[in-house]
mmCIF file of C-alpha atoms in Angstrom:
data_model
loop_
_atom_site.group_PDB
_atom_site.id
_atom_site.type_symbol
_atom_site.label_atom_id
_atom_site.label_comp_id
_atom_site.label_asym_id
_atom_site.label_seq_id
_atom_site.Cartn_x
_atom_site.Cartn_y
_atom_site.Cartn_z
ATOM 1 C CA MET A 1 91.347 113.768 97.272
ATOM 2 C CA ALA A 2 90.124 115.300 100.073
ATOM 3 C CA GLU A 3 88.902 118.191 100.036
ATOM 4 C CA THR A 4 90.876 119.755 103.295
ATOM 5 C CA ASN A 5 93.805 119.211 102.665
ATOM 6 C CA ARG A 6 96.240 121.261 101.971
ATOM 7 C CA THR A 7 98.554 119.396 99.753
ATOM 8 C CA ALA A 8 95.585 117.391 97.252
ATOM 9 C CA VAL A 9 96.000 113.184 97.024
ATOM 10 C CA TYR A 10 94.648 112.510 93.643
ATOM 11 C CA VAL A 11 92.910 108.837 93.157
ATOM 12 C CA TYR A 12 96.162 107.430 90.776
ATOM 13 C CA GLU A 13 98.224 108.907 93.926
ATOM 14 C CA GLN A 14 96.682 106.552 96.251
ATOM 15 C CA VAL A 15 96.190 103.569 94.019
ATOM 16 C CA VAL A 16 100.003 103.609 93.517
ATOM 17 C CA ILE A 17 100.897 104.436 97.174
ATOM 18 C CA LEU A 18 98.410 101.225 97.996
ATOM 19 C CA ALA A 19 100.029 99.061 96.296
ATOM 20 C CA SER A 20 103.636 99.825 97.463
ATOM 21 C CA CYS A 21 102.609 99.268 100.514
ATOM 22 C CA ILE A 22 100.571 95.658 99.931
ATOM 23 C CA LEU A 23 104.071 94.486 98.148
ATOM 24 C CA SER A 24 106.444 95.822 101.090
ATOM 25 C CA PHE A 25 104.144 93.894 103.739
ATOM 26 C CA PHE A 26 104.038 90.638 101.497
ATOM 27 C CA GLY A 27 108.026 91.172 100.869
ATOM 28 C CA SER A 28 108.580 91.730 104.673
ATOM 29 C CA LEU A 29 106.342 88.288 105.851
ATOM 30 C CA LEU A 30 108.314 86.762 103.029
ATOM 31 C CA ILE A 31 111.792 87.653 104.082
ATOM 32 C CA ILE A 32 110.424 86.511 108.254
ATOM 33 C CA CYS A 33 108.696 83.287 106.486
ATOM 34 C CA THR A 34 112.627 82.216 104.697
ATOM 35 C CA TYR A 35 113.831 82.754 107.915
ATOM 36 C CA LEU A 36 111.633 80.479 109.708
ATOM 37 C CA ARG A 37 111.349 77.982 107.016
ATOM 38 C CA TRP A 38 115.338 77.120 106.359
ATOM 39 C CA LEU A 39 117.196 76.747 109.785
ATOM 40 C CA ASP A 40 121.028 77.576 108.058
ATOM 41 C CA LEU A 41 119.724 80.857 106.982
ATOM 42 C CA ARG A 42 119.288 81.997 110.703
ATOM 43 C CA THR A 43 123.455 84.244 110.965
ATOM 44 C CA THR A 44 122.625 87.185 112.704
ATOM 45 C CA PRO A 45 122.775 88.864 110.418
ATOM 46 C CA ARG A 46 119.656 87.288 108.578
ATOM 47 C CA LYS A 47 117.957 87.571 112.131
ATOM 48 C CA LEU A 48 118.607 91.652 112.052
ATOM 49 C CA LEU A 49 117.576 92.000 108.576
ATOM 50 C CA VAL A 50 113.369 90.130 109.790
ATOM 51 C CA TYR A 51 113.744 92.745 112.971
ATOM 52 C CA LEU A 52 114.125 95.731 110.199
ATOM 53 C CA SER A 53 111.046 93.356 108.090
ATOM 54 C CA VAL A 54 108.763 93.129 111.061
ATOM 55 C CA SER A 55 109.421 97.525 111.412
ATOM 56 C CA ASP A 56 108.763 98.141 108.212
ATOM 57 C CA LEU A 57 105.646 95.018 107.729
ATOM 58 C CA LEU A 58 103.608 97.320 110.630
ATOM 59 C CA SER A 59 105.392 100.030 108.868
ATOM 60 C CA ALA A 60 103.059 99.343 105.806
ATOM 61 C CA LEU A 61 99.936 97.972 107.584
ATOM 62 C CA SER A 62 99.768 101.713 109.337
ATOM 63 C CA TYR A 63 100.255 103.823 106.225
ATOM 64 C CA PHE A 64 97.993 101.664 104.062
ATOM 65 C CA TYR A 65 95.497 102.771 106.324
ATOM 66 C CA GLY A 66 96.411 105.756 105.971
ATOM 67 C CA VAL A 67 96.357 105.755 102.476
ATOM 68 C CA LEU A 68 93.356 104.552 102.749
ATOM 69 C CA ARG A 69 91.288 106.906 104.764
ATOM 70 C CA ILE A 70 93.380 110.228 103.396
ATOM 71 C CA PHE A 71 92.658 111.150 107.166
ATOM 72 C CA ASP A 72 91.483 114.792 107.262
ATOM 73 C CA THR A 73 90.995 115.464 110.839
ATOM 74 C CA ASP A 74 92.807 115.011 114.385
ATOM 75 C CA SER A 75 90.078 111.847 114.643
ATOM 76 C CA ALA A 76 91.041 108.310 117.427
ATOM 77 C CA ASP A 77 92.182 106.685 114.312
ATOM 78 C CA CYS A 78 94.039 109.339 113.003
ATOM 79 C CA ILE A 79 96.218 109.914 115.762
ATOM 80 C CA ALA A 80 96.813 106.151 116.373
ATOM 81 C CA GLN A 81 98.009 105.528 112.920
ATOM 82 C CA GLY A 82 100.255 108.392 113.288
ATOM 83 C CA ALA A 83 101.284 106.913 116.187
ATOM 84 C CA ILE A 84 102.160 103.355 114.895
ATOM 85 C CA SER A 85 103.903 104.564 111.820
ATOM 86 C CA THR A 86 105.774 106.840 113.977
ATOM 87 C CA PHE A 87 107.267 104.209 116.141
ATOM 88 C CA ALA A 88 108.187 101.470 113.325
ATOM 89 C CA ASN A 89 108.810 103.795 110.902
ATOM 90 C CA THR A 90 111.750 105.722 113.158
ATOM 91 C CA SER A 91 112.530 101.999 114.240
ATOM 92 C CA SER A 92 113.476 100.393 110.889
ATOM 93 C CA PHE A 93 116.168 103.510 110.304
ATOM 94 C CA PHE A 94 117.771 102.233 113.915
ATOM 95 C CA TRP A 95 117.238 98.650 112.447
ATOM 96 C CA THR A 96 119.371 99.817 108.928
ATOM 97 C CA VAL A 97 122.063 101.312 110.823
ATOM 98 C CA ALA A 98 121.956 98.433 113.030
ATOM 99 C CA ILE A 99 122.935 95.630 110.736
ATOM 100 C CA ALA A 100 125.574 98.299 108.631
ATOM 101 C CA ILE A 101 127.419 98.874 112.491
ATOM 102 C CA TYR A 102 127.127 95.054 112.782
ATOM 103 C CA LEU A 103 128.635 94.079 109.660
ATOM 104 C CA TYR A 104 130.943 96.546 109.931
ATOM 105 C CA VAL A 105 132.381 95.650 113.991
ATOM 106 C CA PHE A 106 132.387 91.559 112.759
ATOM 107 C CA ILE A 107 133.775 92.677 109.306
ATOM 108 C CA VAL A 108 136.479 95.014 109.730
ATOM 109 C CA LYS A 109 136.936 94.371 113.275
ATOM 110 C CA SER A 110 136.983 90.706 113.227
ATOM 111 C CA SER A 111 135.651 90.125 115.990
ATOM 112 C CA GLN A 112 132.508 88.204 116.341
ATOM 113 C CA ARG A 113 132.106 88.058 120.026
ATOM 114 C CA GLN A 114 132.088 92.026 119.854
ATOM 115 C CA ALA A 115 129.636 92.187 117.107
ATOM 116 C CA ASP A 116 127.225 89.712 118.660
ATOM 117 C CA ASN A 117 127.263 91.304 121.911
ATOM 118 C CA LEU A 118 125.923 94.735 120.072
ATOM 119 C CA VAL A 119 122.396 92.743 119.417
ATOM 120 C CA LEU A 120 120.949 93.188 122.815
ATOM 121 C CA TYR A 121 121.578 97.069 122.949
ATOM 122 C CA PHE A 122 120.585 97.023 119.564
ATOM 123 C CA HIS A 123 117.047 95.939 121.059
ATOM 124 C CA LEU A 124 116.710 98.295 123.162
ATOM 125 C CA ILE A 125 117.743 101.067 121.140
ATOM 126 C CA SER A 126 115.695 99.608 118.253
ATOM 127 C CA TRP A 127 112.821 99.439 119.971
ATOM 128 C CA GLY A 128 113.284 101.426 123.002
ATOM 129 C CA VAL A 129 114.009 104.619 121.539
ATOM 130 C CA PRO A 130 110.958 104.468 119.137
ATOM 131 C CA PHE A 131 108.526 103.376 121.270
ATOM 132 C CA ALA A 132 110.311 106.251 124.222
ATOM 133 C CA ILE A 133 109.743 108.722 120.942
ATOM 134 C CA THR A 134 106.188 107.885 120.220
ATOM 135 C CA VAL A 135 104.682 107.792 124.174
ATOM 136 C CA ALA A 136 106.343 111.101 124.909
ATOM 137 C CA ALA A 137 104.989 112.731 121.237
ATOM 138 C CA LEU A 138 101.612 111.432 122.532
ATOM 139 C CA SER A 139 101.228 112.179 125.771
ATOM 140 C CA LEU A 140 101.719 115.528 124.529
ATOM 141 C CA HIS A 141 99.239 115.931 121.804
ATOM 142 C CA LYS A 142 101.335 116.490 119.111
ATOM 143 C CA ILE A 143 100.455 113.208 116.915
ATOM 144 C CA GLY A 144 98.240 114.440 114.284
ATOM 145 C CA TYR A 145 96.488 115.704 111.521
ATOM 146 C CA ASP A 146 98.955 116.617 109.093
ATOM 147 C CA ALA A 147 97.124 117.898 106.090
ATOM 148 C CA SER A 148 100.112 115.638 104.378
ATOM 149 C CA GLU A 149 102.256 118.349 104.328
ATOM 150 C CA VAL A 150 104.976 115.467 105.029
ATOM 151 C CA SER A 151 102.347 112.737 104.673
ATOM 152 C CA VAL A 152 100.633 111.503 101.720
ATOM 153 C CA GLY A 153 97.239 111.015 103.651
ATOM 154 C CA TRP A 154 98.381 110.104 106.348
ATOM 155 C CA CYS A 155 98.873 111.190 110.216
ATOM 156 C CA TRP A 156 101.899 112.118 111.787
ATOM 157 C CA VAL A 157 103.015 115.517 113.475
ATOM 158 C CA ASP A 158 99.491 117.569 114.265
ATOM 159 C CA ILE A 159 100.325 120.807 111.755
ATOM 160 C CA GLN A 160 98.576 123.288 114.180
ATOM 161 C CA ALA A 161 101.085 122.248 116.841
ATOM 162 C CA GLU A 162 103.974 125.765 117.006
ATOM 163 C CA ASP A 163 106.567 123.304 117.539
ATOM 164 C CA HIS A 164 105.703 120.621 114.573
ATOM 165 C CA VAL A 165 108.960 121.063 113.335
ATOM 166 C CA LEU A 166 111.199 120.227 115.767
ATOM 167 C CA TRP A 167 108.785 117.581 116.412
ATOM 168 C CA MET A 168 109.069 116.089 113.467
ATOM 169 C CA LEU A 169 112.636 115.990 113.878
ATOM 170 C CA LEU A 170 112.191 113.943 117.064
ATOM 171 C CA THR A 171 109.941 110.925 115.458
ATOM 172 C CA GLY A 172 111.894 111.043 111.980
ATOM 173 C CA LYS A 173 113.794 113.449 110.551
ATOM 174 C CA ILE A 174 116.624 113.988 112.744
ATOM 175 C CA TRP A 175 117.528 110.150 112.485
ATOM 176 C CA GLU A 176 116.857 109.856 109.054
ATOM 177 C CA PHE A 177 119.368 112.829 108.157
ATOM 178 C CA ILE A 178 121.946 110.678 110.497
ATOM 179 C CA ALA A 179 121.172 107.080 108.161
ATOM 180 C CA TYR A 180 121.822 109.477 105.173
ATOM 181 C CA VAL A 181 125.553 109.607 106.201
ATOM 182 C CA THR A 182 126.642 106.535 108.716
ATOM 183 C CA LEU A 183 125.322 103.935 106.207
ATOM 184 C CA PRO A 184 127.273 105.315 102.808
ATOM 185 C CA VAL A 185 130.511 105.468 105.532
ATOM 186 C CA LEU A 186 129.995 102.405 106.702
ATOM 187 C CA TYR A 187 129.555 100.705 104.271
ATOM 188 C CA ILE A 188 132.007 102.275 102.148
ATOM 189 C CA LEU A 189 134.452 101.101 105.207
ATOM 190 C CA ILE A 190 133.617 97.711 105.118
ATOM 191 C CA LYS A 191 134.091 97.477 100.821
ATOM 192 C CA ILE A 192 137.328 98.583 101.096
ATOM 193 C CA HIS A 193 137.810 96.175 104.340
ATOM 194 C CA ILE A 194 137.074 93.413 101.348
ATOM 195 C CA ASN A 195 138.849 94.603 98.826
ATOM 196 C CA ARG A 196 142.176 95.031 100.606
ATOM 197 C CA ALA A 197 141.352 91.240 102.057
ATOM 198 C CA HIS A 198 140.236 89.796 98.222
ATOM 199 C CA ALA A 199 143.802 91.417 96.975
ATOM 200 C CA ALA A 200 145.568 89.738 100.009
ATOM 201 C CA LEU A 201 144.335 86.804 98.702
ATOM 202 C CA SER A 202 144.326 87.261 95.393
ATOM 203 C CA GLU A 203 148.831 86.272 96.488
ATOM 204 C CA TYR A 204 148.256 83.792 97.366
ATOM 205 C CA ARG A 205 145.569 81.771 96.504
ATOM 206 C CA PRO A 206 145.327 82.584 92.699
ATOM 207 C CA ILE A 207 143.350 79.349 92.583
ATOM 208 C CA LEU A 208 140.491 80.199 94.381
ATOM 209 C CA THR A 209 140.190 83.958 93.972
ATOM 210 C CA SER A 210 140.107 83.077 89.602
ATOM 211 C CA SER A 211 137.139 80.680 90.481
ATOM 212 C CA PRO A 212 133.829 81.664 88.825
ATOM 213 C CA VAL A 213 131.610 80.985 91.588
ATOM 214 C CA SER A 214 133.816 82.403 93.990
ATOM 215 C CA HIS A 215 133.668 85.532 91.660
ATOM 216 C CA SER A 216 130.399 85.100 91.377
ATOM 217 C CA LEU A 217 129.570 85.565 95.035
ATOM 218 C CA SER A 218 132.279 88.075 95.950
ATOM 219 C CA SER A 219 130.914 90.799 93.551
ATOM 220 C CA MET A 220 127.606 90.078 94.238
ATOM 221 C CA ALA A 221 127.625 90.752 97.884
ATOM 222 C CA ASP A 222 129.741 94.023 96.510
ATOM 223 C CA ARG A 223 127.237 94.998 94.613
ATOM 224 C CA LYS A 224 124.555 94.447 97.097
ATOM 225 C CA LEU A 225 126.819 96.728 100.118
ATOM 226 C CA THR A 226 126.505 98.848 97.507
ATOM 227 C CA LEU A 227 123.610 98.678 96.882
ATOM 228 C CA ILE A 228 121.745 99.184 100.797
ATOM 229 C CA PRO A 229 122.930 102.701 101.289
ATOM 230 C CA ILE A 230 121.625 103.301 97.702
ATOM 231 C CA ILE A 231 118.430 102.279 97.988
ATOM 232 C CA PHE A 232 117.615 103.443 101.363
ATOM 233 C CA ILE A 233 118.695 106.883 100.130
ATOM 234 C CA MET A 234 116.905 106.702 97.010
ATOM 235 C CA LEU A 235 113.815 105.315 98.800
ATOM 236 C CA ARG A 236 114.211 108.079 101.423
ATOM 237 C CA VAL A 237 115.199 111.334 99.907
ATOM 238 C CA TRP A 238 111.585 112.167 98.434
ATOM 239 C CA SER A 239 110.000 112.912 102.247
ATOM 240 C CA THR A 240 113.712 114.628 102.984
ATOM 241 C CA ILE A 241 112.475 116.700 99.970
ATOM 242 C CA ARG A 242 109.367 118.131 101.346
ATOM 243 C CA PHE A 243 110.046 118.769 105.032
ATOM 244 C CA LEU A 244 113.314 121.237 103.477
ATOM 245 C CA LEU A 245 110.261 122.344 101.555
ATOM 246 C CA LEU A 246 107.929 122.587 104.154
ATOM 247 C CA LEU A 247 110.424 124.721 106.274
ATOM 248 C CA THR A 248 111.130 127.059 103.409
ATOM 249 C CA ASP A 249 106.846 127.174 102.606
ATOM 250 C CA SER A 250 107.473 126.491 99.274
ATOM 251 C CA PRO A 251 104.766 125.814 97.167
ATOM 252 C CA ALA A 252 106.941 122.753 95.219
ATOM 253 C CA GLY A 253 105.756 120.561 98.235
ATOM 254 C CA HIS A 254 102.641 120.039 97.058
ATOM 255 C CA ASN A 255 104.096 118.807 93.158
ATOM 256 C CA PRO A 256 101.889 115.762 92.171
ATOM 257 C CA VAL A 257 105.315 113.951 91.512
ATOM 258 C CA LEU A 258 107.357 114.657 94.663
ATOM 259 C CA VAL A 259 104.188 113.685 97.130
ATOM 260 C CA THR A 260 103.709 110.400 94.660
ATOM 261 C CA LEU A 261 107.570 109.573 95.302
ATOM 262 C CA HIS A 262 107.185 110.085 98.832
ATOM 263 C CA GLY A 263 104.604 108.351 98.987
ATOM 264 C CA ILE A 264 106.749 105.224 97.093
ATOM 265 C CA GLY A 265 109.533 105.801 99.066
ATOM 266 C CA ASN A 266 108.543 105.153 102.180
ATOM 267 C CA THR A 267 105.993 102.675 101.444
ATOM 268 C CA PHE A 268 107.951 100.564 99.478
ATOM 269 C CA GLN A 269 110.967 99.516 101.701
ATOM 270 C CA GLY A 270 110.629 96.731 102.700
ATOM 271 C CA ALA A 271 109.383 95.368 99.528
ATOM 272 C CA ALA A 272 113.087 96.689 98.352
ATOM 273 C CA ASN A 273 114.934 94.289 101.060
ATOM 274 C CA CYS A 274 112.784 91.666 100.202
ATOM 275 C CA ILE A 275 114.101 92.405 96.225
ATOM 276 C CA MET A 276 117.941 92.100 97.409
ATOM 277 C CA PHE A 277 117.951 89.560 99.955
ATOM 278 C CA VAL A 278 115.870 87.201 99.041
ATOM 279 C CA LEU A 279 114.251 86.894 95.310
ATOM 280 C CA PHE A 280 118.433 88.104 94.640
ATOM 281 C CA THR A 281 119.786 86.169 96.423
ATOM 282 C CA PRO A 282 120.267 82.441 94.694
ATOM 283 C CA SER A 283 120.354 80.102 97.403
ATOM 284 C CA ILE A 284 116.955 81.454 98.109
ATOM 285 C CA ARG A 285 115.234 81.942 95.046
ATOM 286 C CA SER A 286 116.843 78.490 93.981
ATOM 287 C CA ARG A 287 114.700 77.142 96.834
ATOM 288 C CA LEU A 288 111.501 79.404 96.477
ATOM 289 C CA VAL A 289 111.180 78.246 92.958
ATOM 290 C CA ALA A 290 111.580 74.493 94.011
ATOM 291 C CA LEU A 291 108.900 74.831 96.812
ATOM 292 C CA LEU A 292 106.697 76.144 94.104
ATOM 293 C CA CYS A 293 107.758 73.473 91.927
ATOM 294 C CA CYS A 294 107.080 70.411 94.197
ATOM 295 C CA LYS A 295 104.171 71.556 96.364
ATOM 296 C CA GLY A 296 101.362 68.651 95.743
ATOM 297 C CA TRP A 297 104.163 66.721 94.263
ATOM 298 C CA ASP A 298 104.980 63.609 96.445
ATOM 299 C CA ARG A 299 107.719 63.656 98.911
ATOM 300 C CA HIS A 300 110.513 62.807 97.418
ATOM 301 C CA CYS A 301 110.379 65.132 94.376
ATOM 302 C CA SER A 302 110.240 67.742 96.980
ATOM 303 C CA SER A 303 113.163 66.451 98.893
ATOM 304 C CA GLU A 304 115.381 65.633 95.787
ATOM 305 C CA SER A 305 114.908 68.965 94.012
ATOM 306 C CA VAL A 306 115.434 70.872 97.709
ATOM 307 C CA SER A 307 118.568 68.513 97.967
ATOM 308 C CA GLN A 308 120.116 69.273 94.593
ATOM 309 C CA ASN A 309 119.103 73.053 94.604
ATOM 310 C CA ARG A 310 121.167 72.940 97.993
ATOM 311 C CA ALA A 311 124.420 71.484 96.642
ATOM 312 C CA ASN A 312 124.030 73.791 93.670
ATOM 313 C CA ALA A 313 123.744 77.343 95.441
ATOM 314 C CA TYR A 314 125.305 78.646 98.036
ATOM 315 C CA THR A 315 123.960 78.764 101.422
ATOM 316 C CA PRO A 316 125.620 80.809 104.416
ATOM 317 C CA SER A 317 126.488 78.944 107.620
ATOM 318 C CA HIS A 318 124.432 77.889 110.397
ATOM 319 C CA ARG A 319 127.315 77.818 112.760
ATOM 320 C CA GLU A 320 128.306 81.303 112.852
ATOM 321 C CA GLU A 321 131.291 80.648 115.183
ATOM 322 C CA ASN A 322 133.272 79.788 111.847
ATOM 323 C CA THR A 323 131.606 82.465 109.307
ATOM 324 C CA SER A 324 134.515 84.056 107.932
ATOM 325 C CA PRO A 325 134.324 88.235 106.978
ATOM 326 C CA GLN A 326 133.562 87.354 103.356
ATOM 327 C CA THR A 327 130.308 84.468 104.415
ATOM 328 C CA LEU A 328 128.976 87.354 106.775
ATOM 329 C CA ALA A 329 128.647 89.809 103.921
ATOM 330 C CA ASN A 330 127.248 86.884 100.797
ATOM 331 C CA SER A 331 124.905 85.994 103.830
ATOM 332 C CA MET A 332 123.253 89.731 103.815
ATOM 333 C CA GLU A 333 122.619 88.961 99.868
#
C-alpha cells in the first residue's frame, strides 16, 4: 500500500486487479488471433471487434503497469502510463459505440453500403479524438498522479489541477456517459427490428423458424445483443460511482470493495469480450478445441477434425455482400 495515496490500495486489491489485467490482455489477444487464423471470420463486425480489442489490450497493459507500481508522485513513467491508458480507454469507448452503430445501420436501416462507408469515419473518430485529447492533456500538463481518487494505483488526471474535473470528463467520463445512453438505445432498436423480422418470417416460413438450429442461433444472438450493453455498464459503473463520489467529496469513494470493483471493471473489458465472442461462440470454440486436441497429431487428423467442426458449427459467411441482418447479428456472437 502506498502511504501517500489518499485512497489506500491494498495488496489483495493489487493481486485481483493484476489478474484481471492479465485475463483481459490474453482475451483481447485471442480475439485478434482467431480473426487472423480463420479467413471466414473476417466480417466487418469482427474486424471492428479486433480494433476494439487492440484498444483493450493496450489498456490492459498500461493498467497492469500502473497497478503494479502504485504511483505516489508525478514521475515520468506515471505520466506516460496515464497518457497511454487515457488514449486506450477513450478509444475503447468509441469503438464499442462504433460497433453498435454499424450493426444498427446494417440491420435496422438495411444498408450494408452505408454501414461500410462509416468504417473510415470510425477510424478517424475512434483513434483521432482520443489521440487529440491525450496530446492536449499532456501539453497542458493535466496527466499525472491522481492519488487513486478515481483510479486504483494508476495515473490519470492530476488531482492537483484546478480544473481536474473538467479534464476527467474530457479524457473519459463524458464519453462513458454517452456510451451508457447510446449502447442500450441502439441495441434495443436492433432487437426490436430482429424480433419483428422473425415474427413476419414465421408467418410465411414456419418450418424454418421452428428449426432447432435456427432457433438456437437466433436465441444466442438475441441474448448477446442484450448482454453487450449490460456487461459494459456493469463493468464501468463502479468508476462512474467513484467519480460522482469525488464530486461530492464523499469518503465512500475510498471503500475497498468499491475500489476493487472499479479496478476489475476498468481492466476486464477485453476478457469479457473474449468470453462473449470467442468462448461462448460455438463455431469458434469448436475450432479452438479441435486445434488444441489435434496439436501434435498428423495433418490428416487436424484437417479432418477442423472440417468436421466447420460442418457442424455455424460460421459467418465470408462473402459479406450476401450477409443477412440475422446472420450479421449472429456473426457478433
